[in-house]
Tab-separated table of C-alpha atoms in Angstrom:
chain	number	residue	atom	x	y	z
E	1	UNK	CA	199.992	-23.439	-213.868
E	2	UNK	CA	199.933	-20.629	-216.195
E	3	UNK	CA	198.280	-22.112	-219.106
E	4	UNK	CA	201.254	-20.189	-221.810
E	5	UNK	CA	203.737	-21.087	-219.701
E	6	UNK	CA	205.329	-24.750	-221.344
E	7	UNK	CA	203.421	-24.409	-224.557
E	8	UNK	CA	206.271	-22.925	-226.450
E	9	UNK	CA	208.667	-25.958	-225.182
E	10	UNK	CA	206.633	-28.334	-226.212
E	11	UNK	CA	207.296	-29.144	-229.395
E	12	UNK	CA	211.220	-29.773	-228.086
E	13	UNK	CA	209.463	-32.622	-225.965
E	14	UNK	CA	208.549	-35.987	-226.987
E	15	UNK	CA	206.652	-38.804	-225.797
E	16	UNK	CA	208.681	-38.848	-222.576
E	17	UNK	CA	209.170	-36.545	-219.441
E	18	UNK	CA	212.612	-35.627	-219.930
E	19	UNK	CA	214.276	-34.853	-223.094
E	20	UNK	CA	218.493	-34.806	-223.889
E	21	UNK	CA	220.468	-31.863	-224.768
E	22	UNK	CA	223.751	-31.344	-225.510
E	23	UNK	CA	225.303	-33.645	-223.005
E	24	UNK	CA	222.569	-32.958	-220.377
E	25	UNK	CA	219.286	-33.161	-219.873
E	26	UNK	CA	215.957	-30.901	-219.047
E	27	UNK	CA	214.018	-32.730	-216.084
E	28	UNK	CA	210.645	-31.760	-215.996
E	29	UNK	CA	209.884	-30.272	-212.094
E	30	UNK	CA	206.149	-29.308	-211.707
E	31	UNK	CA	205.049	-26.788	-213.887
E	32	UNK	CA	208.599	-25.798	-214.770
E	33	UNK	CA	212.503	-27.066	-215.842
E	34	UNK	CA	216.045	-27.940	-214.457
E	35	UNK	CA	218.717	-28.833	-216.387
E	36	UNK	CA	220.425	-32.038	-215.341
E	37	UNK	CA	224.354	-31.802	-216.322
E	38	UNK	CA	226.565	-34.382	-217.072
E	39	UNK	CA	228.027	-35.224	-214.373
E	40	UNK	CA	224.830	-35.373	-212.718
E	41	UNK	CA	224.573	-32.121	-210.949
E	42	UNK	CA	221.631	-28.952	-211.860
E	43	UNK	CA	222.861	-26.071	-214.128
E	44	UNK	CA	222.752	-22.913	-211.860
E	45	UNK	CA	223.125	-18.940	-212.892
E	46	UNK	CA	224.216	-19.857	-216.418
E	47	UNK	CA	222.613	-20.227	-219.945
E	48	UNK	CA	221.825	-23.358	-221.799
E	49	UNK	CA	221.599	-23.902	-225.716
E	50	UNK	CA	219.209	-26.062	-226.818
E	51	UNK	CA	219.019	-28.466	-229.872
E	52	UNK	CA	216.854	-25.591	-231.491
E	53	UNK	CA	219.785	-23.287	-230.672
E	54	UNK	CA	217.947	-21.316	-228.477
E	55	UNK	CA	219.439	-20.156	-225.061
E	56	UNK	CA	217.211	-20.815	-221.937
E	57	UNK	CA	218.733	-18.891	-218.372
E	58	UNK	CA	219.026	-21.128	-214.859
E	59	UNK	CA	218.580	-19.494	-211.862
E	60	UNK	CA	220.197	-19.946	-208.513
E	61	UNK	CA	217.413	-22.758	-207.940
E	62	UNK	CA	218.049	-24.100	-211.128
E	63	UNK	CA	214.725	-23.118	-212.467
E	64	UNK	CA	214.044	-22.046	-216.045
E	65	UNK	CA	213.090	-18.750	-215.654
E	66	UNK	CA	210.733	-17.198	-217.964
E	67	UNK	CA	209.457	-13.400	-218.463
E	68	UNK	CA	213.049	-12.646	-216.519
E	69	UNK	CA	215.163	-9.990	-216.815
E	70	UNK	CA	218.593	-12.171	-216.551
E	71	UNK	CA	221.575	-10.815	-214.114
E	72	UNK	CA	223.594	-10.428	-217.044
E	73	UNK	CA	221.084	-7.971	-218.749
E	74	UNK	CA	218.905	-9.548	-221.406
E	75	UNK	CA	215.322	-10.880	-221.422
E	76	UNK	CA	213.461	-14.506	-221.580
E	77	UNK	CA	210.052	-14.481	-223.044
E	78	UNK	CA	207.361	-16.604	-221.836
E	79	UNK	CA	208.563	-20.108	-222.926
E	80	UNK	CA	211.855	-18.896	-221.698
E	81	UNK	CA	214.057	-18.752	-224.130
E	82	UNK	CA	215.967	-15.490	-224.483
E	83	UNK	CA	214.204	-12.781	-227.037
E	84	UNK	CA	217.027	-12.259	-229.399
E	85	UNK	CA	218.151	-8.420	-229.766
E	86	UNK	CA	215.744	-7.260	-226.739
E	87	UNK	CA	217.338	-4.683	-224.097
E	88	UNK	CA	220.364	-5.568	-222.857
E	89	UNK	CA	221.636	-2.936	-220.719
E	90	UNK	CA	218.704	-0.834	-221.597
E	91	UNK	CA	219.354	0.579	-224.714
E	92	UNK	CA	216.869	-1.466	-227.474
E	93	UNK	CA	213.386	-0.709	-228.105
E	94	UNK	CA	210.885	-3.420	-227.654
E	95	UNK	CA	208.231	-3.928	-230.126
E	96	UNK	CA	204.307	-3.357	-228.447
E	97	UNK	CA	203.528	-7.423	-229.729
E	98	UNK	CA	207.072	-8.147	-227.540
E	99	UNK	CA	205.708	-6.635	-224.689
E	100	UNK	CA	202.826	-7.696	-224.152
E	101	UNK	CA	203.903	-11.457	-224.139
E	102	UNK	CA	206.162	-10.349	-221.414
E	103	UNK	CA	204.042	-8.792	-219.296
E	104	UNK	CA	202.374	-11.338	-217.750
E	105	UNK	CA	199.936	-11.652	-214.355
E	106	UNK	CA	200.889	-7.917	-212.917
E	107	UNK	CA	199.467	-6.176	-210.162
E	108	UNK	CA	198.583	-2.010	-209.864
E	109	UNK	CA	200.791	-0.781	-206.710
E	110	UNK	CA	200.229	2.721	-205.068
E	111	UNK	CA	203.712	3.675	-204.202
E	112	UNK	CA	203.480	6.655	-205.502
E	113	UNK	CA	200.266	7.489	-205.080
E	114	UNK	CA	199.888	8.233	-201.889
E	115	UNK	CA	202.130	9.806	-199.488
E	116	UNK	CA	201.568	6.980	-197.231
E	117	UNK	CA	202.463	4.591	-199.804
E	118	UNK	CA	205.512	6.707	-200.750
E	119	UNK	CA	206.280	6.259	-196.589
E	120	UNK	CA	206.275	2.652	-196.526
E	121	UNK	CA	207.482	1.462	-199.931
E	122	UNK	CA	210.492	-0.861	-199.730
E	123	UNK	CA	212.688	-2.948	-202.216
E	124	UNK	CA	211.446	-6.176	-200.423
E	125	UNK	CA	208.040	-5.527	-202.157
E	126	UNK	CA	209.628	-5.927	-205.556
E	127	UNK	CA	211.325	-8.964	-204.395
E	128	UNK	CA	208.072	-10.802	-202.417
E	129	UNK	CA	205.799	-9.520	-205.828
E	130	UNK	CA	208.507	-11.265	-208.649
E	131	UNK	CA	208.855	-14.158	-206.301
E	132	UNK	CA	205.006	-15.000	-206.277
E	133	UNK	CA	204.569	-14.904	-209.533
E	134	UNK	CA	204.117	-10.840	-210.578
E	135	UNK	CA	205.759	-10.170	-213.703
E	136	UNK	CA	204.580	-6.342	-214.011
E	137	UNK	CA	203.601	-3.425	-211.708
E	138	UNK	CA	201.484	-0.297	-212.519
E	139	UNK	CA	202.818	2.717	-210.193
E	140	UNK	CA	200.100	4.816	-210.238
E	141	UNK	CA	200.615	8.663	-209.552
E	142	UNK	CA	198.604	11.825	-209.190
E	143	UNK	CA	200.601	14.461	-207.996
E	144	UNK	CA	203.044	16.896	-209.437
E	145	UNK	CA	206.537	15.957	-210.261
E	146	UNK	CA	208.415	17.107	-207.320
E	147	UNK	CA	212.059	16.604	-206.865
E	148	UNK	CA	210.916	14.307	-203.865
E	149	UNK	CA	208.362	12.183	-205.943
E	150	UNK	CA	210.629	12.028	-208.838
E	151	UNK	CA	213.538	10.948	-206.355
E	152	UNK	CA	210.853	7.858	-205.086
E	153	UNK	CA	210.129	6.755	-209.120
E	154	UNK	CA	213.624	6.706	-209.537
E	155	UNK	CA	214.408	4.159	-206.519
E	156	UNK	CA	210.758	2.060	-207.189
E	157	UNK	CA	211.657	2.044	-210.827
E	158	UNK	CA	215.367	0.978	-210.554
E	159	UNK	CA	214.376	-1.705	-208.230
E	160	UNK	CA	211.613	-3.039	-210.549
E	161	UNK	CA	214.280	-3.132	-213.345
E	162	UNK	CA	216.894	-4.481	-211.297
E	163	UNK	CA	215.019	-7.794	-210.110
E	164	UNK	CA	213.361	-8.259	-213.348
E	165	UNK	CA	209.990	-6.609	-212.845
E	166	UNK	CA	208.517	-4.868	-215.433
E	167	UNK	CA	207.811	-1.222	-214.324
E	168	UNK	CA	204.637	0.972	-216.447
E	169	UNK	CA	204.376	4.210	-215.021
E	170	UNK	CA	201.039	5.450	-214.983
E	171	UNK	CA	199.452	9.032	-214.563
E	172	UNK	CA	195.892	9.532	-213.056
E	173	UNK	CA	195.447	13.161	-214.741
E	174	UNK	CA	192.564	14.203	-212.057
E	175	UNK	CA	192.125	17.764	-213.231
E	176	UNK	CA	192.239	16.690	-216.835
E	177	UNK	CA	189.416	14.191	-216.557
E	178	UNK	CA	187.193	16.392	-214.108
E	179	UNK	CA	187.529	19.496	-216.573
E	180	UNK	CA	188.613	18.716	-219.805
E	181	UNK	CA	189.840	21.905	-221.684
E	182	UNK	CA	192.864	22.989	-223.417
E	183	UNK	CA	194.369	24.304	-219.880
E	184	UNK	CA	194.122	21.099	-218.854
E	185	UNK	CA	195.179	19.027	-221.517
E	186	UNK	CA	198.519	21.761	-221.259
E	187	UNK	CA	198.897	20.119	-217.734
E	188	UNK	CA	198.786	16.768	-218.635
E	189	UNK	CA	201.627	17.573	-221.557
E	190	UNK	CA	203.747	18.726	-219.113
E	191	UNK	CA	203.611	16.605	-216.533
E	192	UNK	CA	204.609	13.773	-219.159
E	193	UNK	CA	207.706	16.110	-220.783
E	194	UNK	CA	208.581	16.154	-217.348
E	195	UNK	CA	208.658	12.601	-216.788
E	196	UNK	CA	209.836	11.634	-220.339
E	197	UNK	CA	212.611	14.126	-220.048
E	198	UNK	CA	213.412	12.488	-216.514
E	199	UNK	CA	213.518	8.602	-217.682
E	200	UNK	CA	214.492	8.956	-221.444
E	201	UNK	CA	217.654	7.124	-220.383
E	202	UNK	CA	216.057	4.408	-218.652
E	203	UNK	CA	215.143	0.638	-220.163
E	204	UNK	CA	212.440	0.552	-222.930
E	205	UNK	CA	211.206	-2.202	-219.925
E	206	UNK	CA	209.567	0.993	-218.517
E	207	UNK	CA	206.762	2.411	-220.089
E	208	UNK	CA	204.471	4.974	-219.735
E	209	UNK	CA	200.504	4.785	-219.219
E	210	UNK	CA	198.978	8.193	-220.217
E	211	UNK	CA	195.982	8.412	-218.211
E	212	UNK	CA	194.570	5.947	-215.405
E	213	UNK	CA	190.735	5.631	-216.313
E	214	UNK	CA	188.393	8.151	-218.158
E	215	UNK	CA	185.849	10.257	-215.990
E	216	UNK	CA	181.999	10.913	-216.457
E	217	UNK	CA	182.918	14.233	-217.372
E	218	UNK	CA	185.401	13.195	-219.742
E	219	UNK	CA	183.046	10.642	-221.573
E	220	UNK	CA	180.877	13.203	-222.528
E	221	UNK	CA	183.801	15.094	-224.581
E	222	UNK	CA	185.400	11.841	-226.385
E	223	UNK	CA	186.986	14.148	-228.561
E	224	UNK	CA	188.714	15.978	-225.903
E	225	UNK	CA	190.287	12.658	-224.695
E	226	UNK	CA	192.033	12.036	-228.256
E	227	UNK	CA	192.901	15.704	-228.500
E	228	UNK	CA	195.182	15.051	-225.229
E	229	UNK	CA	196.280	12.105	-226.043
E	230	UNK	CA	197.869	12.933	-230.060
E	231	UNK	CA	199.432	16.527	-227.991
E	232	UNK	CA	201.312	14.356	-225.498
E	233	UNK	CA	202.299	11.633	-227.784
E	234	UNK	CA	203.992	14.490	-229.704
E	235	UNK	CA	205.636	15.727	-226.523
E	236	UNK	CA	206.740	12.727	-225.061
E	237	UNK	CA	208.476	11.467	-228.570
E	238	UNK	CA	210.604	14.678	-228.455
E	239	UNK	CA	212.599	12.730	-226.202
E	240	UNK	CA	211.289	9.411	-226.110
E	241	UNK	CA	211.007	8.595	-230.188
E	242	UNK	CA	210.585	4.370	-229.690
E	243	UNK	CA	209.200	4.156	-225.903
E	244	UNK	CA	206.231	2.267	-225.400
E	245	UNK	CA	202.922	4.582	-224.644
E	246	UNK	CA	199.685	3.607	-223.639
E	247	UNK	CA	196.599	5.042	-224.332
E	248	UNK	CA	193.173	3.934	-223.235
E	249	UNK	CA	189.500	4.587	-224.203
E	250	UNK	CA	186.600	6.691	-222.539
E	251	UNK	CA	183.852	5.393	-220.365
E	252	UNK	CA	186.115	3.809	-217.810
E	253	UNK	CA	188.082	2.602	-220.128
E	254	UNK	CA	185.689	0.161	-221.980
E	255	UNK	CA	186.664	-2.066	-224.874
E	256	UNK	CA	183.859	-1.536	-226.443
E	257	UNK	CA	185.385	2.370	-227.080
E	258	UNK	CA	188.783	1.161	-227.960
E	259	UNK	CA	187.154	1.829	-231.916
E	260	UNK	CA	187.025	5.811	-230.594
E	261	UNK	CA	190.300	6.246	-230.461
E	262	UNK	CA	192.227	8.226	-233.202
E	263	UNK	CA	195.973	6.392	-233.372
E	264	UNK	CA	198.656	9.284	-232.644
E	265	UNK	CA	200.453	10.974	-235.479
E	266	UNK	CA	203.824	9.965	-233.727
E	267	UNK	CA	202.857	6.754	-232.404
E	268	UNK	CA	206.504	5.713	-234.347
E	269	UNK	CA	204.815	2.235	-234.418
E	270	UNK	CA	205.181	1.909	-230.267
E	271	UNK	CA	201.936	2.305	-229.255
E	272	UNK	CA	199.546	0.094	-226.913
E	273	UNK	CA	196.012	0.588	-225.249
E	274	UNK	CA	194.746	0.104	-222.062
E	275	UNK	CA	191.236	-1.347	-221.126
E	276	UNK	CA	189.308	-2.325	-218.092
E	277	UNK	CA	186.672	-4.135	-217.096
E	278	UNK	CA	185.766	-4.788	-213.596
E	279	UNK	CA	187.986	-2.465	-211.986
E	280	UNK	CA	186.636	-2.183	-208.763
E	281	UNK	CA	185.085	-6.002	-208.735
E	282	UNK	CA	182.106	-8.170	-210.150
E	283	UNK	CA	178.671	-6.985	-208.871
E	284	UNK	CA	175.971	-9.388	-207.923
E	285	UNK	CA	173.132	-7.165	-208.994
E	286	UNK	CA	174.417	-4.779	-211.836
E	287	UNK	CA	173.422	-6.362	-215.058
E	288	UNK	CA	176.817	-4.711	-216.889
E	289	UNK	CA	178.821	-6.371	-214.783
E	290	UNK	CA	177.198	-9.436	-213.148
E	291	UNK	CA	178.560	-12.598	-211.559
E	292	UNK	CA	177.051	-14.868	-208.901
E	293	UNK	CA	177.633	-18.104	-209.621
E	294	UNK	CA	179.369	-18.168	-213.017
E	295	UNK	CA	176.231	-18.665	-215.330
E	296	UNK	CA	176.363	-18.824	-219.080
E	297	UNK	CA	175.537	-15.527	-219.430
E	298	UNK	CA	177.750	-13.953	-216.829
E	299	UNK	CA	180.716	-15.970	-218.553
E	300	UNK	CA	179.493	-14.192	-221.880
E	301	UNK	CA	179.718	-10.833	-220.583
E	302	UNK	CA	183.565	-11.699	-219.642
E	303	UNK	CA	183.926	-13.178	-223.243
E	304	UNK	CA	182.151	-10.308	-224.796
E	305	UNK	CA	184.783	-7.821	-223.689
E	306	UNK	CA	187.763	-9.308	-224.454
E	307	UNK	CA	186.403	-9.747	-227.723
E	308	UNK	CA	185.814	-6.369	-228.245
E	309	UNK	CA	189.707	-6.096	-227.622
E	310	UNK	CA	190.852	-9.010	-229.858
E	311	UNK	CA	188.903	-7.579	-232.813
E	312	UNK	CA	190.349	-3.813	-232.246
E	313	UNK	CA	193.411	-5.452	-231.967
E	314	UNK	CA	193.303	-7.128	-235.167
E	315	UNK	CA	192.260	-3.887	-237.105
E	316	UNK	CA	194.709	-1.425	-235.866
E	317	UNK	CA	197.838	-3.641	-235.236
E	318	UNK	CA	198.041	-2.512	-231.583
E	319	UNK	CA	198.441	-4.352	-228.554
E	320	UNK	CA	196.274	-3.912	-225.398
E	321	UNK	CA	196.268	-4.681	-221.930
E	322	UNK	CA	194.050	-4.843	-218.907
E	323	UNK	CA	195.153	-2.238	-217.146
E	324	UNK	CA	192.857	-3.181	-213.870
E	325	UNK	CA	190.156	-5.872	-212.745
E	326	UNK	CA	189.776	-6.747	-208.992
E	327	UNK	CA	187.978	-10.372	-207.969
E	328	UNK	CA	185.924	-8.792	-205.629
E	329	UNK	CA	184.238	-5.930	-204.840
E	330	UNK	CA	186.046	-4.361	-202.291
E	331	UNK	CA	185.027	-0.790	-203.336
E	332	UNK	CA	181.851	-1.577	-201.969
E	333	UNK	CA	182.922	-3.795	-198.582
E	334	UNK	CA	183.033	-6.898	-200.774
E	335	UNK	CA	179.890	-9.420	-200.325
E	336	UNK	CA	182.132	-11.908	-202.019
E	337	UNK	CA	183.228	-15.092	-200.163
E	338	UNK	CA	186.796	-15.952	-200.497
E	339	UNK	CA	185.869	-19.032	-202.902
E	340	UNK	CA	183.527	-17.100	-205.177
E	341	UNK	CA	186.239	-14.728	-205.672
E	342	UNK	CA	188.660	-17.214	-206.680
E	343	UNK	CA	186.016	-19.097	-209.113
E	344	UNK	CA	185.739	-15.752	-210.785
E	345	UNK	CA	189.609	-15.029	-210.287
E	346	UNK	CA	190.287	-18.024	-211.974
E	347	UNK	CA	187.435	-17.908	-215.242
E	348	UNK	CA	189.090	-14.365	-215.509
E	349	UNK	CA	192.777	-15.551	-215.853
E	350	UNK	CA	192.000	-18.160	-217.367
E	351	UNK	CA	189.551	-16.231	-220.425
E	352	UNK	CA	192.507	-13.488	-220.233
E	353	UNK	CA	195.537	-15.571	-221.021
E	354	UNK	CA	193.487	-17.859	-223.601
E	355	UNK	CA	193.087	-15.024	-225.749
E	356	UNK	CA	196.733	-13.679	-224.936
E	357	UNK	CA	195.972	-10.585	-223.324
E	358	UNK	CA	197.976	-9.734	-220.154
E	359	UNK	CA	196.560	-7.962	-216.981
E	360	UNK	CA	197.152	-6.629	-213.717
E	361	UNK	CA	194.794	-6.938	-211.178
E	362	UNK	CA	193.867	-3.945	-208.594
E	363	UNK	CA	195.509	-3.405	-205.810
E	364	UNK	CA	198.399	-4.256	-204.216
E	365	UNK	CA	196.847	-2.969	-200.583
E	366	UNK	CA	194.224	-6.077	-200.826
E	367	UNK	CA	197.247	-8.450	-200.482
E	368	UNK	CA	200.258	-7.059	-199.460
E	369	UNK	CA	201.031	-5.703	-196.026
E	370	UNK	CA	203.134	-2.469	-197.133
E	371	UNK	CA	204.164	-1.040	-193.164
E	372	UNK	CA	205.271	-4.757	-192.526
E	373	UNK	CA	206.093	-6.039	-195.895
E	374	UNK	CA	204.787	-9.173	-195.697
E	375	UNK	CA	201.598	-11.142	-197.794
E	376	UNK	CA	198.214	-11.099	-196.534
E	377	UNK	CA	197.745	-14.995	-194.904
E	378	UNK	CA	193.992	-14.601	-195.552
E	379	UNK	CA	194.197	-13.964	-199.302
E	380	UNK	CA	197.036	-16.606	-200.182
E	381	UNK	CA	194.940	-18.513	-201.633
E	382	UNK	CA	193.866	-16.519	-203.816
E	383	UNK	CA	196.927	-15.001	-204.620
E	384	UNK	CA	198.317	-18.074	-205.364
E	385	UNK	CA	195.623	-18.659	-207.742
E	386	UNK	CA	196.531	-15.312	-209.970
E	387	UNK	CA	200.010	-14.980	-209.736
E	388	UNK	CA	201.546	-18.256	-208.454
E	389	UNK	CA	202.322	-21.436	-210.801
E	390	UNK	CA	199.161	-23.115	-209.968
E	391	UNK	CA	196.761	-25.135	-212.123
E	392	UNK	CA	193.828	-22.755	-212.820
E	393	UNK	CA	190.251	-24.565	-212.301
């Protein structure tokens, strides 16, 4: 199971399995909860209060649903109880620390990157993602806003918020990184006015990633990057003063140039950062981002990054996220054998979540059939491994 995922109850529990509340009680089912009624029968689609006085929601299974966006509007955080004050109907802000407890195992989606993604998006991706286990998608996008893209965001990100999927809207800024001037920097302004303008009304659940993934050419002009990133903050908090915006480092996003970063002057106190490591997959030969078997020193290199993160964390009092790693390398036709890229898979989540950092993993394509809409049979188990409520190894 996900490691986080009964830690918070825990302390309600005693010696035994099941514990009484009110005049029911919770029955432990796997990795999860019911709630066991009175007169015997499961509490379905309704809230319980505990004897802390915290309110836990049911689902239609019965099932103690955590990291949800309830029918009724308001949120449960990971131990599932409901996050007091936080967005219902869409109208509070959500503090950075909030968010990224409920963000989860996500996964980057391009249905809006491409136009043939745009072609065979569907609402029953949203549903088959939340119901194995993704909590958050990254929709990707590197085109213009056109009245026809915009009109695809708007039906991708109402069905996201709609089945309780958290929805991060992320720009790829092409020209920007592959000539970084003022001219381009301009471009990447507007094209977030645009889209801040556009979804100013929508949840605080939605958030907005400025840039997917620094460029050589960009790395070379660090100062560039920060330059964009403080005039677009300023844009973008014309009309979007206490939505969550993510910025992210140079050289593809490293941790290890998370320190680089200059915090905006109108961060407003709802900022986060972005930071990747193994993007496109482990490498059994490159030394920066080696893993064969799993050795000590392959395990450090993991460790090494996200404490790069933790620390940066700790200094500047903002959040981060892994915006992208991938468990094999699939950019490259993928030497990796389905087992050796669920024993890295799994030191990965397991490394991730121990230090409380969420993640979403690259790409949606490697598991998902989008023209038929169904999973991949071949990488279930795998899947399973990230996203579904199974013991990690």
């Amino acid at each position: 199971m996900k490691k986080w995922r009964l830690t918070a109850l825990s302390f309600i529990c005693t010696a035994a399995m099941a514990f009484p509340v009110q005049a029911g009680t919770w029955i432990p089912e796997g990795d999860t909860w019911k709630y066991q009624q009175e007169d015997g029968t499961l509490a379905v689609n309704r809230w319980i209060q505990d004897t802390d006085g915290r309110w836990y929601y049911l689902d239609q299974n019965g099932v103690m649903v955590r990291n949800y966006i309830t029918p009724d509007g308001y949120v449960t955080g990971r131990d599932g109880a409901y996050i007091t004050g936080m967005w219902q109907d869409g109208d509070s802000p959500v503090t950075p620390w909030d968010y990224q407890q409920l963000l989860g195992r996500g996964m980057d989606v391009d249905w809006s990157k491409t136009k043939e993604g745009r072609k065979w998006y569907q609402a029953k991706a949203v549903e088959d993602f939340k119901a194995a286990g993704v909590d958050h998608v990254r929709i990707r996008v590197k085109d213009d806003l056109t009245p026809d893209i915009l009109s695809s965001l708007n039906r991708q990100i109402e069905d996201c918020l709609s089945r309780g999927m958290i929805p991060i809207l992320a720009y790829q800024a092409d020209e920007f990184k592959n000539n970084p001037c003022q001219e381009t920097i301009d471009k990447v302004t507007g094209w977030w006015r645009t889209a801040a303008e556009h979804f100013q009304t929508k949840s605080h659940m939605l958030t907005f990633d400025l840039m997917i993934e620094s460029s050589d050419e960009l790395n070379k002009q660090p100062e560039m990057l920060n330059q964009m990133i403080e005039q677009t903050v300023t844009a973008i908090r014309q009309s979007n003063p206490d939505r969550i915006l993510i910025m992210s480092p140079r050289l593809r996003s490293d941790p290890m140039y998370l320190s680089e970063l200059n915090i905006p002057t109108m961060a407003n106190g709802y900022m986060m950062a972005e930071w990747h490591f193994y993007a496109s997959g482990p490498s059994k030969t490159n030394e920066r981002k080696k893993w064969t078997t799993g050795t000590d020193s392959e395990r450090n290199l993991i460790q090494e990054k996200i404490g790069y993160a933790l620390r940066w964390q700790e200094e500047t009092g903002i959040p981060t996220w892994v915006g992208a790693w991938m468990p094999g390398n699939y950019n490259d036709e993928n030497n990796y054998t389905l087992s050796e890229q669920m024993e890295f898979a799994s030191f990965m989540c397991s490394s991730l979540e121990a230090a409380g950092i969420p993640f979403a993993v690259n790409s949606d394509t490697k598991f998902y059939d989008r023209e038929n809409g169904v999973w991949l049979e071949a990488m279930a188990p795998l899947r399973q491994l990230i996203w579904a409520d199974q013991p990690l190894t």
